[in-house]
Short mmCIF file of C-alpha atoms and ligand atoms in Angstrom, two decimals:
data_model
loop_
_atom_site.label_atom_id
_atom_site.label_comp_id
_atom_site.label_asym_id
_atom_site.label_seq_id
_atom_site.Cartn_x
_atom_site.Cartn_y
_atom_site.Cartn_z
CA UNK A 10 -63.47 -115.45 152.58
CA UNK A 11 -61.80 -114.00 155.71
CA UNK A 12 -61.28 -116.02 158.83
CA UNK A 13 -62.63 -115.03 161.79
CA UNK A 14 -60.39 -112.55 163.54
CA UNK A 15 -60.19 -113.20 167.18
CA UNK A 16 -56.92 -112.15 169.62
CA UNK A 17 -56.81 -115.44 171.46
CA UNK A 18 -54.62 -116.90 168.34
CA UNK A 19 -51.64 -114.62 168.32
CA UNK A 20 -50.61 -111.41 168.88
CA UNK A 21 -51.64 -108.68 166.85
CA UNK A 22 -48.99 -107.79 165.00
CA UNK A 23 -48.76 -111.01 163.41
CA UNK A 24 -52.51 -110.96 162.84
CA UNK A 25 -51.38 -107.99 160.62
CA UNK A 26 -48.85 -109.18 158.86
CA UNK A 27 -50.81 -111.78 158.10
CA UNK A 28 -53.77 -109.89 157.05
CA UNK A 29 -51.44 -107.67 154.94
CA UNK A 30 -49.97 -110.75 153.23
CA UNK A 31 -53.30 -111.58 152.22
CA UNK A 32 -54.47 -108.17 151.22
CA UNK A 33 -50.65 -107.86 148.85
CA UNK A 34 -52.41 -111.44 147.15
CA UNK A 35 -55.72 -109.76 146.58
CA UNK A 36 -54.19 -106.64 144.69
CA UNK A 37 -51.80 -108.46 142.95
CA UNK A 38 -54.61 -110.39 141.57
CA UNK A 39 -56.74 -107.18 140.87
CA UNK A 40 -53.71 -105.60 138.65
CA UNK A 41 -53.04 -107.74 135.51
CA UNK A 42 -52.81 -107.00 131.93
CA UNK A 43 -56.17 -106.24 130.17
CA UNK A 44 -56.80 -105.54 126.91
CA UNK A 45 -55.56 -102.18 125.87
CA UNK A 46 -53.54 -101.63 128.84
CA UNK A 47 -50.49 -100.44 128.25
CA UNK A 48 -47.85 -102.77 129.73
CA UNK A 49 -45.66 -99.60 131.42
CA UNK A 50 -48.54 -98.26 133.15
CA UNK A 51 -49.63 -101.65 134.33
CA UNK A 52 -45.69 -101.69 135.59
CA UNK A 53 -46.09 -98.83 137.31
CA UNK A 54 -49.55 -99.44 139.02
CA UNK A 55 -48.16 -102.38 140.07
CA UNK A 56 -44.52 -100.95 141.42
CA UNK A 57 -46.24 -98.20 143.13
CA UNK A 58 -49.47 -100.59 144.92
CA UNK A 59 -47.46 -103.71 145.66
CA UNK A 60 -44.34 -101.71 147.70
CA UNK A 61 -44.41 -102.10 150.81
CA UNK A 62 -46.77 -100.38 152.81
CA UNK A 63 -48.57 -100.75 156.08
CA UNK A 64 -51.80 -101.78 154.45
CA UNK A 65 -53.42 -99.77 157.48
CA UNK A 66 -56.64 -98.91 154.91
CA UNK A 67 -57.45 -102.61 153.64
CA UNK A 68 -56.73 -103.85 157.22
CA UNK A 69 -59.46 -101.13 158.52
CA UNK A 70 -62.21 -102.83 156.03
CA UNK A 71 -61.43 -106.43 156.89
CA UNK A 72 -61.36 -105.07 160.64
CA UNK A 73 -64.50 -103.72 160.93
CA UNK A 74 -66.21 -105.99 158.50
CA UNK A 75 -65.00 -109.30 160.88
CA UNK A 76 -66.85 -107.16 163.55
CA UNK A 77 -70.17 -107.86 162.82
CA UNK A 78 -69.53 -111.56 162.74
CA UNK A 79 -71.13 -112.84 159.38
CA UNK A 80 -69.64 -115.33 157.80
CA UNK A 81 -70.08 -115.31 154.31
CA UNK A 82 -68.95 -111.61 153.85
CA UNK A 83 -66.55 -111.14 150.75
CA UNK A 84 -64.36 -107.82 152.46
CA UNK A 85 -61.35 -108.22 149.74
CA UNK A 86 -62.68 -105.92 146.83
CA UNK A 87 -63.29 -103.23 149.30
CA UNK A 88 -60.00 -103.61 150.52
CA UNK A 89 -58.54 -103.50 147.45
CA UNK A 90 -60.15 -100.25 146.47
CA UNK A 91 -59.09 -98.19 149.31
CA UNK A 92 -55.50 -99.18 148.93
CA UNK A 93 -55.80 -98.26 145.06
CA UNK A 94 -57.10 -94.82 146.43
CA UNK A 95 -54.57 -94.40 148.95
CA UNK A 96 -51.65 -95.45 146.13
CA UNK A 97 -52.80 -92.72 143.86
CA UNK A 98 -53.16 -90.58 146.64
CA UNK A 99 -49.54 -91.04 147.34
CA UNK A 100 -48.04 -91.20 143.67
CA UNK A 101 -49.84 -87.66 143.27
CA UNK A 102 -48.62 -86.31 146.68
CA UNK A 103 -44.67 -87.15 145.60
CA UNK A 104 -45.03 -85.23 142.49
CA UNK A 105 -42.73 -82.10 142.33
CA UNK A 106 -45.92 -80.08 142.07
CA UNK A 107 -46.92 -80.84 145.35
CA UNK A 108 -44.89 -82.53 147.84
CA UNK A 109 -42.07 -83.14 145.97
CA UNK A 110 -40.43 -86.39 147.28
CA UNK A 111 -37.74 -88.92 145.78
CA UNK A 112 -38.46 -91.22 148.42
CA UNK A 113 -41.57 -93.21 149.43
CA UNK A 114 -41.96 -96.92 151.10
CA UNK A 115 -37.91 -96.99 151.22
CA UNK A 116 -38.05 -97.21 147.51
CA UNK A 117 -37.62 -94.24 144.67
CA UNK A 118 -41.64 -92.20 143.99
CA UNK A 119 -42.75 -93.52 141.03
CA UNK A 120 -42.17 -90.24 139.37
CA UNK A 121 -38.56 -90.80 139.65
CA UNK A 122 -38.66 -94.26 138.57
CA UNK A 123 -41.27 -93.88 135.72
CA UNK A 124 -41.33 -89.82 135.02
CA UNK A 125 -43.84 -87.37 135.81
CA UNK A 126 -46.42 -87.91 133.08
CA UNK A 127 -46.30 -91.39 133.42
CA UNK A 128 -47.23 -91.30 137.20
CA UNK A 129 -49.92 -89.00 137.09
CA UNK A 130 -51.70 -91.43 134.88
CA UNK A 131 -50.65 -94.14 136.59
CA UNK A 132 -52.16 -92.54 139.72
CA UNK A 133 -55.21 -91.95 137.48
CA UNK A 134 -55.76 -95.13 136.47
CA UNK A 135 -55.62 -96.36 140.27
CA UNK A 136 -58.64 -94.10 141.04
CA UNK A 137 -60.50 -95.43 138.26
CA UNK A 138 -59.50 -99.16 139.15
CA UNK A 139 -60.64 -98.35 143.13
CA UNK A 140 -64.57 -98.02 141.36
CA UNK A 141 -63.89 -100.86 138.57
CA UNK A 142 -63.20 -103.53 141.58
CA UNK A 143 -66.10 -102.38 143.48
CA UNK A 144 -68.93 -102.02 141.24
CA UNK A 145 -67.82 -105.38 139.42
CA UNK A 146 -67.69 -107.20 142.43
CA UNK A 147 -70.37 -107.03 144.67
CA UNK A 148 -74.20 -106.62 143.86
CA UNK A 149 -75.87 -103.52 142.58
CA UNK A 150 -77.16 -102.10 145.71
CA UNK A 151 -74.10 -102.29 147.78
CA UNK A 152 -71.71 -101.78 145.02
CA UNK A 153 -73.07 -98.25 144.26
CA UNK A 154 -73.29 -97.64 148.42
CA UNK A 155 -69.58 -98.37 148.07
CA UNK A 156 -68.81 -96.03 145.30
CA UNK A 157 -70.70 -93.33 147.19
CA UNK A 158 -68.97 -93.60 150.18
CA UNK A 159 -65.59 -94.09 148.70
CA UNK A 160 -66.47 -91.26 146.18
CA UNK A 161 -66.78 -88.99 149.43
CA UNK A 162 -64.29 -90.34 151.87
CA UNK A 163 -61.85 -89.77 148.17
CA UNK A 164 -63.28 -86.75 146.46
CA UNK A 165 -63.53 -82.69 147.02
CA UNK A 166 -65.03 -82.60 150.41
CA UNK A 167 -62.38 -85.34 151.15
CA UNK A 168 -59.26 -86.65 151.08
CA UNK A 169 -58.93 -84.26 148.11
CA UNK A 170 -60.11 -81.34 149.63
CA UNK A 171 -58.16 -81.95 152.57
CA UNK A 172 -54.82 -81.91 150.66
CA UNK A 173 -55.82 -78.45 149.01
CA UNK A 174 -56.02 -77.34 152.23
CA UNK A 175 -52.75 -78.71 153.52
CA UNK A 176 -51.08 -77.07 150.39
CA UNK A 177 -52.67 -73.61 150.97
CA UNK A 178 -51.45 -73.65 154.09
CA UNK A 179 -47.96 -74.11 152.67
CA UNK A 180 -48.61 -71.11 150.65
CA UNK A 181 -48.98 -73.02 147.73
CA UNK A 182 -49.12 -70.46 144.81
CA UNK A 183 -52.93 -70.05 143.37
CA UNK A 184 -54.26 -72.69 146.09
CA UNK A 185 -55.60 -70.07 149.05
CA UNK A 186 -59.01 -68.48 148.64
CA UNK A 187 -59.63 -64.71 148.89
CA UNK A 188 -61.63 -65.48 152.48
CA UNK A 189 -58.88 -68.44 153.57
CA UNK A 190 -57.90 -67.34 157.45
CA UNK A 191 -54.63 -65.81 158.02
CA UNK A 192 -53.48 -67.60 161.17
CA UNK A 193 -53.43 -71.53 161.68
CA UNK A 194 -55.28 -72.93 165.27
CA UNK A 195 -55.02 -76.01 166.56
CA UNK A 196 -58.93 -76.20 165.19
CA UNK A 197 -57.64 -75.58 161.16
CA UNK A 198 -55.70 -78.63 161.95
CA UNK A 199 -58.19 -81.02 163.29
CA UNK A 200 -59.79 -80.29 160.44
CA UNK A 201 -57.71 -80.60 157.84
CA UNK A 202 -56.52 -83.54 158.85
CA UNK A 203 -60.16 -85.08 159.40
CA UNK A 204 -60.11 -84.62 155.33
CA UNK A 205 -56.80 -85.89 154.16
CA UNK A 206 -56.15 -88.77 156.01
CA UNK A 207 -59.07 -89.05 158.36
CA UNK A 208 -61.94 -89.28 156.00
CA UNK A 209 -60.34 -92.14 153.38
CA UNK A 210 -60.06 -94.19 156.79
CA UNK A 211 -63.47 -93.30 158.04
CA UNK A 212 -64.58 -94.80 154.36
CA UNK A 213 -62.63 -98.02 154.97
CA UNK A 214 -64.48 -98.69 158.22
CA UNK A 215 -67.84 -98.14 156.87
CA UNK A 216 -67.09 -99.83 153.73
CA UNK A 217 -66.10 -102.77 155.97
CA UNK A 218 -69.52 -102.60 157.61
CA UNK A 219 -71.72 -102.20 154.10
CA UNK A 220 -69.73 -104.99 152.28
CA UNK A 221 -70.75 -107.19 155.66
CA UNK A 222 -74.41 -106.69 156.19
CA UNK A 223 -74.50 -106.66 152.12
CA UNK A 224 -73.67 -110.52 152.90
CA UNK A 225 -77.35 -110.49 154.53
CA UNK A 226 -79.07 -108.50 151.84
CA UNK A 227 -79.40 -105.63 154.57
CA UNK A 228 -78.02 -102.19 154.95
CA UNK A 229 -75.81 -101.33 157.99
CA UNK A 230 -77.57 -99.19 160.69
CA UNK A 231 -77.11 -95.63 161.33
CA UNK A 232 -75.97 -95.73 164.67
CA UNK A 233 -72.94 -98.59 163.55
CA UNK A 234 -72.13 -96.54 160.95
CA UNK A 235 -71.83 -93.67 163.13
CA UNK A 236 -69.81 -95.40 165.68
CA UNK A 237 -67.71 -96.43 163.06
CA UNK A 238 -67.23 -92.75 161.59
CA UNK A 239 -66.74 -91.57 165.41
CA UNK A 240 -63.80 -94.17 165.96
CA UNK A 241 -61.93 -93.57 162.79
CA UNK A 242 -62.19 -89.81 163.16
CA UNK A 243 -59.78 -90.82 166.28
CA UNK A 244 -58.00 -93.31 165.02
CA UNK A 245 -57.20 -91.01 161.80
CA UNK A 246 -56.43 -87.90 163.49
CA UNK A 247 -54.21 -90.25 166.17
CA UNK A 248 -52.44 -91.40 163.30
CA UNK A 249 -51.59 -88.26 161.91
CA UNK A 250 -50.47 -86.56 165.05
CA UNK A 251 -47.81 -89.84 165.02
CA UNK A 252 -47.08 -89.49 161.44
CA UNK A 253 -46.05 -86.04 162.55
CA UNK A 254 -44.08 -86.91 165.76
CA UNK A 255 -42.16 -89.78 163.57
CA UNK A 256 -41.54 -86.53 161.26
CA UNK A 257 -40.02 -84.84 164.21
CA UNK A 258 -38.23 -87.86 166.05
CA UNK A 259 -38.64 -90.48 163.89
CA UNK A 260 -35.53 -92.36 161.85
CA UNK A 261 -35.42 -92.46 157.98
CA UNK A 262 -34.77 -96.04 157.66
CA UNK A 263 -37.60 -97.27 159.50
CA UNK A 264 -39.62 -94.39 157.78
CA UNK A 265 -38.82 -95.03 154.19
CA UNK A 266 -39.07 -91.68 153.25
CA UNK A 267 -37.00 -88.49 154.11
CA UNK A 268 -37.82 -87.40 157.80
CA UNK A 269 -37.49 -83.55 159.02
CA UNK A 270 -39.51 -82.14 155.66
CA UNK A 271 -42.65 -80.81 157.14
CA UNK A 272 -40.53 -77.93 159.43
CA UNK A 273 -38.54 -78.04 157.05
CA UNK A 274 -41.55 -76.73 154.35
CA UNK A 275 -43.20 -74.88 156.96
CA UNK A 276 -45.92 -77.83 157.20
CA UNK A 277 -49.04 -77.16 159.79
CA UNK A 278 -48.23 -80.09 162.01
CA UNK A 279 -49.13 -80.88 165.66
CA UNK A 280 -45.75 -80.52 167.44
CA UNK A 281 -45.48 -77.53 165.55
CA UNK A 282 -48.40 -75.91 167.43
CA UNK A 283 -49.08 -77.66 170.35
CA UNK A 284 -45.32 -79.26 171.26
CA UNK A 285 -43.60 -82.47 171.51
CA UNK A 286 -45.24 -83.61 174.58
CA UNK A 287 -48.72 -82.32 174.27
CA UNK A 288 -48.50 -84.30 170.88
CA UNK A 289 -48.12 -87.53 172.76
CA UNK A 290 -50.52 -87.01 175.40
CA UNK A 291 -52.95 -86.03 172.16
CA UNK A 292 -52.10 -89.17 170.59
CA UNK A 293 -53.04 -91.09 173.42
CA UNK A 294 -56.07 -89.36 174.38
CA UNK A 295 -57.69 -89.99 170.86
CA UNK A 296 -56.51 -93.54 171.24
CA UNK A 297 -58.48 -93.95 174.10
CA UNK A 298 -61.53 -92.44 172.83
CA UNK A 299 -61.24 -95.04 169.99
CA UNK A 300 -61.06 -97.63 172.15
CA UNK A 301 -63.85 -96.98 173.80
CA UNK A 302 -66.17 -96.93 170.83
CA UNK A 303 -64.89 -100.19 169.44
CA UNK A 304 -65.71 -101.34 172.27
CA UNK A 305 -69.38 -100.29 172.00
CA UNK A 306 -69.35 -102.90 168.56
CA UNK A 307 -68.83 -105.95 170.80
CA UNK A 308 -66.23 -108.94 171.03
CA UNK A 309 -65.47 -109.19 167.53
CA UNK A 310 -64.60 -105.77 167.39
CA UNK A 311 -61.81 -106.45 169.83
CA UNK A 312 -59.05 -106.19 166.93
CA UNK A 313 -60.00 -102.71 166.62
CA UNK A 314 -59.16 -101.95 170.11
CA UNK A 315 -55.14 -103.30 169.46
CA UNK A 316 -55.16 -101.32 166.54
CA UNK A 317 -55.91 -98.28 167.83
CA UNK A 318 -52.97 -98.80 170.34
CA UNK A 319 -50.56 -99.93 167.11
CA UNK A 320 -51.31 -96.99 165.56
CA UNK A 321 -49.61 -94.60 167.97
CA UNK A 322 -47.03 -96.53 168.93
CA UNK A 323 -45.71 -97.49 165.72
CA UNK A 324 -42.05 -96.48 164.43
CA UNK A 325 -43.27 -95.98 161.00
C1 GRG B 405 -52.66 -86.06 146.20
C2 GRG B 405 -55.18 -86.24 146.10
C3 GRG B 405 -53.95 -86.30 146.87
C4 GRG B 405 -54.03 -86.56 148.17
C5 GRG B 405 -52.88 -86.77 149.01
C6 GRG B 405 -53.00 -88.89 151.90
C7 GRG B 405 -52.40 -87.77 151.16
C8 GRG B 405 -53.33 -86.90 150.41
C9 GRG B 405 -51.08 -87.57 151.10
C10 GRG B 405 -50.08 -88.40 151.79
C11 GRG B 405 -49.04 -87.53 152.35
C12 GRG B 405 -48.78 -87.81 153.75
C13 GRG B 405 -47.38 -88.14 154.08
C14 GRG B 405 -49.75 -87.75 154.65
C15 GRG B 405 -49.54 -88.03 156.04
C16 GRG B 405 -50.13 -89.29 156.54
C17 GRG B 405 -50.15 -90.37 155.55
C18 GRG B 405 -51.40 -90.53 154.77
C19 GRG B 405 -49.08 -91.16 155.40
C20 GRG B 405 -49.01 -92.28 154.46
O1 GRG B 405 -49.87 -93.31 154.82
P1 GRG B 405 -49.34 -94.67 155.48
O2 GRG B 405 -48.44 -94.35 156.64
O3 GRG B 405 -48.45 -95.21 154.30
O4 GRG B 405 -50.51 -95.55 155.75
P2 GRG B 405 -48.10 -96.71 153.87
O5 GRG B 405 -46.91 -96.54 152.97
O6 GRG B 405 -47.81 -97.54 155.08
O7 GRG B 405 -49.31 -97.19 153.13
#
C-alpha cells in the first residue's frame, strides 16, 4: 500500500528516491525464476530492469494515483508494468539496428553484455511480463482497462510508432513511407515526440488514476483522465526537449550514456531546430502549463507540481 504522499515531510527529491527504492523492491519481486524460464534470460531481464534508472514512469503512476486520495489503492503492479515497457523499450532502442549504443544507465546495453539475440528476447519477454503483472493482479474490469491503455500508450500508434518515426527521420533504410514529408518543422517534432516518449507517460498517469478509483469499484472520469493526458503531454514533451539539451550540454558521467550522438546522427531534436535558448524557454513554458493542470486535481496532486519542475531541471 502506498503512503500518502504529501510535501510537508521532505523535500521532493528524497520523496523520489524513496519512491524509487520502493518501486526497485516491487520489480525485483515481479522478476524471479518460473518454471520454464530460462535462467540467462531471467539474468538479463533482471540486469537490464533493476540498473539504475530514474524510475520517472512508475513514479508517474504512484503520483497520480496518491492524487485522488483513496486509501486502499494497490498502484505497484501498474508501476511495475510501465517500467517493464520502458526497459524493453530501451534494450530494443540500443540494438545496433537502431540506435546502436554500448552504453546505457552508466552500465554496458544489454546487447553487449548478453548478445544481440539474447536481448531482443529479453526485451520481448519484458513486454509480455508488463501484461502478465497487470491482468494477474488487479480485478477483471480494471485489469483489461489497464492492458488497453498500456497496449496504446506501448503499441503502433504509440511509443512504437513514435520510434518508427524518429528512425525515418534518420533516414533509416526501408522505414520512410512513399507520402513521408521531406522537410522536418518544429510541428513533426511535437509530434513525434508526443508518441515515443510522451504517450508511455501519458499511460502511466492514467493508469495511476484507473488502478485508484478501481480501489472503489468505479471508473475514473473523463474529464480527470483528460487532465491527466493534457499534463503528461507537457510533462513528456518537457522532458524530451531536456533529454535533448542534456544531449547538447549535458556531461557523460552524470548521463550514463554517450552524450553528443543525436547531431552527431543527424537526430530531429529541439536545439537543432529551434536553438539552445528557445529550448529552455520551451522547457519551461510546458512546465508551467503542467503545473497548472495538476493543479486543477487538488492538494494531493501537489507532488505533481515538483515534478514537473524536476523534470527540466534535472542533470540526467
Ligand atoms: C525500441 C520500441 C522501441 C521504442 C524506443 C523510448 C524509446 C522508444 C527510446 C529511448 C531512446 C531515448 C534516448 C529517448 C529519449 C528520451 C528517453 C525515453 C530517455 C530514457 O528515459 P529515462 O531518462 O531513462 O527515463 P532512465 O534510465 O532514467 O529510466
Amino acid at each position: 500500500m502506498l503512503q500518502k504522499i504529501s510535501m510537508d515531510q521532505d523535500n521532493f527529491l528524497s520523496i523520489w528516491k524513496n519512491l524509487a527504492s520502493k518501486v526497485d523492491t516491487h520489480l525485483s519481486t515481479c522478476l524471479q525464476p518460473q518454471d520454464g524460464m530460462p535462467v540467462r534470460l531471467l539474468e538479463a531481464m533482471r540486469y537490464s530492469v533493476l540498473a539504475p534508472g530514474k524510475r520517472l514512469r512508475p513514479i508517474l503512476v504512484l503520483l497520480a494515483s496518491n492524487a485522488f486520495g483513496f486509501e486502499n489503492t494497490n498502484p505497484w503492479p501498474a508501476a511495475c508494468a510501465v517500467e517493464f515497457i520502458h526497459a524493453y523499450s530501451l534494450i530494443h532502442d540500443d540494438l545496433p539496428a537502431m540506435d546502436d549504443d554500448d552504453l546505457r544507465r552508466g552500465r554496458p546495453t544489454c546487447h553487449k553484455v548478453y548478445g544481440e539475440a539474447l536481448a531482443i528476447l529479453a526485451g520481448d519477454a519484458l513486454l509480455t511480463k508488463a501484461f502478465e503483472v497487470l491482468a494477474k493482479s488487479y480485478p477483471a474490469l480494471a485489469g483489461a482497462e489497464c492492458c488497453l491503455e498500456l497496449a496504446k500508450g506501448a503499441g503502433a500508434s504509440g511509443m512504437v510508432g513514435g520510434q518508427v518515426e524518429d528512425l525515418a527521420w534518420e533516414g533509416k533504410p526501408g522505414v520512410r513511407g512513399e507520402d513521408h514529408p521531406k522537410e522536418p518543422t518544429v510541428k513533426h517534432l511535437k509530434n513525434l515526440h508526443d508518441r515515443k516518449t510522451g504517450a508511455l507517460i501519458r499511460s502511466s498517469l492514467k493508469l495511476g488514476a484507473i488502478v485508484s478509483f478501481a480501489s472503489q469499484n468505479r471508473k475514473p472520469p473523463e474529464d480527470l483522465l483528460q487532465i491527466l493526458d493534457n499534463y503528461g503531454q507537457n510533462i513528456g514533451l518537457a522532458f524530451q526537449v531536456t533529454d535533448d539539451l542534456l544531449d547538447v550540454l549535458g556531461k557523460c558521467e552524470s548521463a550514463g550514456k554517450r552524450v553528443g550522438k543525436d547531431a552527431q546522427k543527424g537526430k530531429l531534436t529541439y536545439p537543432g531546430l529551434l536553438g539552445i535558448e528557445q529550448s529552455k524557454l520551451l522547457a519551461g513554458e510546458l512546465c508551467k502549463n503542467a503545473q497548472h493542470l495538476a493543479s486543477q486535481l487538488g492538494p494531493n496532486a501537489a507532488p505533481l507540481m515538483d515534478l514537473a519542475d524536476y523534470l527540466v531541471s534535472r542533470d540526467h
